[in-house]
mmCIF file of C-alpha atoms in Angstrom:
data_model
loop_
_atom_site.group_PDB
_atom_site.id
_atom_site.type_symbol
_atom_site.label_atom_id
_atom_site.label_comp_id
_atom_site.label_asym_id
_atom_site.label_seq_id
_atom_site.Cartn_x
_atom_site.Cartn_y
_atom_site.Cartn_z
ATOM 1 C CA MET A 1 102.752 77.242 109.989
ATOM 2 C CA SER A 2 99.498 77.908 108.149
ATOM 3 C CA LYS A 3 99.206 78.319 104.378
ATOM 4 C CA VAL A 4 98.265 81.974 104.886
ATOM 5 C CA SER A 5 101.383 82.614 107.015
ATOM 6 C CA GLU A 6 103.551 80.930 104.381
ATOM 7 C CA ALA A 7 101.944 82.994 101.627
ATOM 8 C CA ILE A 8 102.558 86.196 103.592
ATOM 9 C CA GLN A 9 106.231 85.298 104.019
ATOM 10 C CA GLU A 10 106.500 84.606 100.286
ATOM 11 C CA LEU A 11 104.798 87.926 99.512
ATOM 12 C CA GLN A 12 107.173 89.820 101.818
ATOM 13 C CA LYS A 13 110.128 88.131 100.136
ATOM 14 C CA ALA A 14 108.813 88.973 96.655
ATOM 15 C CA MET A 15 108.170 92.592 97.676
ATOM 16 C CA ALA A 16 111.749 92.907 98.949
ATOM 17 C CA GLU A 17 113.143 91.345 95.768
ATOM 18 C CA GLU A 18 111.106 93.724 93.586
ATOM 19 C CA GLY A 19 111.875 96.766 95.730
ATOM 20 C CA VAL A 20 108.244 97.430 96.666
ATOM 21 C CA ASN A 21 108.100 100.117 99.359
ATOM 22 C CA PRO A 22 104.605 100.851 100.740
ATOM 23 C CA GLU A 23 105.699 104.429 101.486
ATOM 24 C CA ASN A 24 105.879 104.993 97.720
ATOM 25 C CA GLY A 25 102.566 103.295 96.986
ATOM 26 C CA LEU A 26 101.852 99.725 95.979
ATOM 27 C CA PRO A 27 101.634 97.967 92.634
ATOM 28 C CA LEU A 28 97.988 97.986 91.551
ATOM 29 C CA ASP A 29 97.368 94.261 92.070
ATOM 30 C CA LEU A 30 98.798 94.366 95.603
ATOM 31 C CA PHE A 31 96.927 97.579 96.412
ATOM 32 C CA GLU A 32 93.604 96.120 95.244
ATOM 33 C CA PHE A 33 94.201 92.969 97.288
ATOM 34 C CA ASN A 34 95.063 95.071 100.357
ATOM 35 C CA VAL A 35 91.902 97.191 100.111
ATOM 36 C CA SER A 36 89.804 94.042 99.939
ATOM 37 C CA LEU A 37 91.060 93.106 103.424
ATOM 38 C CA LEU A 38 90.866 96.403 105.339
ATOM 39 C CA PRO A 39 89.135 99.761 105.017
ATOM 40 C CA PHE A 40 91.349 102.489 103.609
ATOM 41 C CA VAL A 41 91.600 106.132 104.654
ATOM 42 C CA ASN A 42 91.541 108.933 102.150
ATOM 43 C CA VAL A 43 91.302 112.699 102.038
ATOM 44 C CA ASP A 44 88.591 114.400 99.994
ATOM 45 C CA LEU A 45 89.085 118.021 98.983
ATOM 46 C CA LEU A 46 85.987 120.206 98.901
ATOM 47 C CA ILE A 47 87.661 122.923 96.858
ATOM 48 C CA GLN A 48 85.944 126.299 96.655
ATOM 49 C CA ASN A 49 86.585 129.497 94.781
ATOM 50 C CA ASP A 50 85.817 133.072 95.872
ATOM 51 C CA SER A 51 82.296 132.763 94.415
ATOM 52 C CA GLY A 52 81.505 129.774 96.653
ATOM 53 C CA GLN A 53 81.485 127.310 93.762
ATOM 54 C CA ILE A 54 82.875 123.810 94.252
ATOM 55 C CA LEU A 55 85.367 122.100 91.981
ATOM 56 C CA LEU A 56 84.455 118.574 90.924
ATOM 57 C CA SER A 57 86.228 116.011 88.768
ATOM 58 C CA TRP A 58 84.733 113.522 86.299
ATOM 59 C CA ARG A 59 85.217 109.859 87.196
ATOM 60 C CA ASP A 60 84.422 106.702 85.265
ATOM 61 C CA ASP A 61 85.740 103.470 86.740
ATOM 62 C CA ARG A 62 84.771 99.983 87.841
ATOM 63 C CA HIS A 63 84.910 100.787 91.555
ATOM 64 C CA TYR A 64 82.701 103.863 91.894
ATOM 65 C CA GLY A 65 80.975 104.180 88.549
ATOM 66 C CA THR A 66 80.467 107.219 86.342
ATOM 67 C CA GLY A 67 79.791 110.759 87.538
ATOM 68 C CA TRP A 68 81.179 113.818 89.265
ATOM 69 C CA GLN A 69 83.387 113.347 92.306
ATOM 70 C CA ILE A 70 85.047 115.402 94.972
ATOM 71 C CA PRO A 71 88.791 115.157 94.276
ATOM 72 C CA GLY A 72 90.535 112.864 96.724
ATOM 73 C CA GLY A 73 93.405 110.531 97.382
ATOM 74 C CA ILE A 74 94.307 107.571 99.562
ATOM 75 C CA ILE A 75 96.834 108.140 102.329
ATOM 76 C CA ARG A 76 99.988 106.076 101.833
ATOM 77 C CA MET A 77 101.962 104.336 104.565
ATOM 78 C CA MET A 78 103.913 106.878 106.691
ATOM 79 C CA GLU A 79 102.435 109.821 104.765
ATOM 80 C CA THR A 80 100.984 112.785 106.628
ATOM 81 C CA ILE A 81 97.510 114.097 105.921
ATOM 82 C CA ASP A 82 99.030 117.411 104.805
ATOM 83 C CA ASP A 83 101.308 115.635 102.331
ATOM 84 C CA ARG A 84 98.367 113.680 100.865
ATOM 85 C CA ILE A 85 96.189 116.802 100.601
ATOM 86 C CA GLN A 86 98.878 118.690 98.683
ATOM 87 C CA LYS A 87 99.884 115.738 96.495
ATOM 88 C CA THR A 88 96.236 115.139 95.635
ATOM 89 C CA ALA A 89 95.690 118.822 94.837
ATOM 90 C CA GLN A 90 98.788 118.893 92.633
ATOM 91 C CA ARG A 91 97.816 115.673 90.842
ATOM 92 C CA GLU A 92 94.131 116.429 90.385
ATOM 93 C CA ILE A 93 93.979 120.202 89.897
ATOM 94 C CA GLY A 94 97.576 121.234 89.205
ATOM 95 C CA CYS A 95 98.320 123.409 92.250
ATOM 96 C CA GLU A 96 98.525 123.340 96.020
ATOM 97 C CA VAL A 97 95.547 124.468 98.101
ATOM 98 C CA SER A 98 95.025 126.139 101.434
ATOM 99 C CA TYR A 99 92.751 124.268 103.823
ATOM 100 C CA GLU A 100 91.280 124.296 107.295
ATOM 101 C CA ALA A 101 93.272 122.203 109.766
ATOM 102 C CA GLU A 102 90.303 120.120 110.949
ATOM 103 C CA PRO A 103 88.214 118.068 108.526
ATOM 104 C CA MET A 104 84.767 119.507 107.947
ATOM 105 C CA ALA A 105 83.360 115.981 107.852
ATOM 106 C CA ILE A 106 84.383 112.383 108.312
ATOM 107 C CA LYS A 107 82.359 109.989 106.226
ATOM 108 C CA GLU A 108 82.361 106.252 106.004
ATOM 109 C CA ASN A 109 81.554 104.683 102.662
ATOM 110 C CA ILE A 110 80.549 101.039 102.517
ATOM 111 C CA ILE A 111 79.522 99.684 99.139
ATOM 112 C CA ARG A 112 77.201 96.725 99.450
ATOM 113 C CA ASN A 113 75.628 96.776 95.998
ATOM 114 C CA HIS A 114 76.976 94.373 93.378
ATOM 115 C CA ARG A 115 79.509 95.876 90.975
ATOM 116 C CA LYS A 116 79.428 93.650 87.909
ATOM 117 C CA GLU A 117 82.851 94.806 86.686
ATOM 118 C CA LEU A 118 84.602 93.420 89.786
ATOM 119 C CA GLU A 119 85.555 89.827 90.462
ATOM 120 C CA ASN A 120 86.208 90.608 94.141
ATOM 121 C CA GLN A 121 83.264 92.587 95.537
ATOM 122 C CA LEU A 122 85.271 93.583 98.632
ATOM 123 C CA GLU A 123 87.786 95.517 96.513
ATOM 124 C CA ARG A 124 87.571 99.207 97.535
ATOM 125 C CA ALA A 125 84.243 98.484 99.219
ATOM 126 C CA HIS A 126 84.995 100.282 102.505
ATOM 127 C CA ASN A 127 86.742 103.570 103.100
ATOM 128 C CA ILE A 128 86.851 106.349 105.632
ATOM 129 C CA ALA A 129 87.104 109.790 104.044
ATOM 130 C CA LEU A 130 88.345 112.915 105.778
ATOM 131 C CA LEU A 131 86.723 115.844 103.957
ATOM 132 C CA TYR A 132 88.700 119.084 104.031
ATOM 133 C CA ASN A 133 87.439 122.554 103.179
ATOM 134 C CA CYS A 134 89.976 123.869 100.643
ATOM 135 C CA ARG A 135 90.620 127.014 98.628
ATOM 136 C CA VAL A 136 92.530 127.475 95.408
ATOM 137 C CA PRO A 137 95.068 130.299 95.108
ATOM 138 C CA ASN A 138 93.941 133.643 93.693
ATOM 139 C CA GLY A 139 94.009 133.564 89.915
ATOM 140 C CA PHE A 140 93.564 129.778 89.678
ATOM 141 C CA VAL A 141 92.273 128.741 86.258
ATOM 142 C CA ILE A 142 91.192 125.198 85.394
ATOM 143 C CA ASP A 143 93.544 123.516 82.931
ATOM 144 C CA ASN A 144 91.900 120.405 81.541
ATOM 145 C CA GLY A 145 94.800 119.829 79.160
ATOM 146 C CA GLY A 146 92.540 119.028 76.228
ATOM 147 C CA LYS A 147 90.441 116.457 78.121
ATOM 148 C CA SER A 148 86.842 116.058 76.980
ATOM 149 C CA LYS A 149 83.932 116.559 79.392
ATOM 150 C CA THR A 150 83.519 112.790 79.802
ATOM 151 C CA GLU A 151 87.200 111.997 80.255
ATOM 152 C CA GLU A 152 88.518 110.905 83.652
ATOM 153 C CA GLY A 153 89.868 113.889 85.592
ATOM 154 C CA TYR A 154 88.007 116.611 83.678
ATOM 155 C CA LEU A 155 87.425 119.524 86.090
ATOM 156 C CA ARG A 156 84.471 121.887 86.351
ATOM 157 C CA TRP A 157 83.118 124.470 88.805
ATOM 158 C CA PHE A 158 79.581 123.919 90.149
ATOM 159 C CA ASP A 159 77.170 126.147 92.072
ATOM 160 C CA LYS A 160 75.382 123.014 93.354
ATOM 161 C CA PHE A 161 76.175 119.315 93.515
ATOM 162 C CA PRO A 162 75.006 117.841 90.186
ATOM 163 C CA ASP A 163 72.427 115.058 89.946
ATOM 164 C CA ASN A 164 75.103 112.686 88.657
ATOM 165 C CA LEU A 165 77.316 113.076 91.724
ATOM 166 C CA LEU A 166 78.878 109.722 92.615
ATOM 167 C CA GLU A 167 76.872 107.702 95.150
ATOM 168 C CA CYS A 168 79.745 107.726 97.650
ATOM 169 C CA HIS A 169 79.407 111.533 97.931
ATOM 170 C CA LYS A 170 75.607 111.747 98.065
ATOM 171 C CA LEU A 171 75.667 111.226 101.838
ATOM 172 C CA LEU A 172 76.841 114.831 102.073
ATOM 173 C CA LEU A 173 73.523 116.047 100.669
ATOM 174 C CA LYS A 174 71.825 114.997 103.923
ATOM 175 C CA ASP A 175 74.218 117.050 106.073
ATOM 176 C CA GLU A 176 73.176 120.613 106.989
ATOM 177 C CA ARG A 177 76.704 121.927 106.392
ATOM 178 C CA PHE A 178 76.372 121.115 102.703
ATOM 179 C CA LYS A 179 72.794 122.314 102.064
ATOM 180 C CA LYS A 180 73.989 125.422 100.200
ATOM 181 C CA TRP A 181 75.276 123.101 97.460
ATOM 182 C CA ALA A 182 72.368 120.607 97.547
#
């Protein structure tokens, strides 16, 4: 048996002992190791209001940098796309959304540039995003809960994608379907 096989068996044993269930998410260290081995799939929510504005969230982290992002979330093991869309909407904006059944875009993000904050450059370096066209319920009002404009998760409506949109979303600016926000 190889050292890798032995290590995997030990990891499985430790996960069982600690009650780790991938259907409920993974501990951060295990998640970050996992996403350095395989691409991950996430849903991105292009949330619009009745005025055609888009809702973006502020992000500042070691994986994607600092700037405005399209809210999104990684699909967990055995979780449906619908479940992840609604859980992400609840977590990031505080309510469920309606959305079109088919994604409006599928985008692949591969980060090849060096990220000085990361020891493992493969960590979260490859994902496939399913972008869904979403709508908030009538009467939706942003509740930033006292967050400042530069605090992670701060929400704001935009008529156009801002200049400081995260790099992983800038691919959309080249797509005709998104020109009205470019």
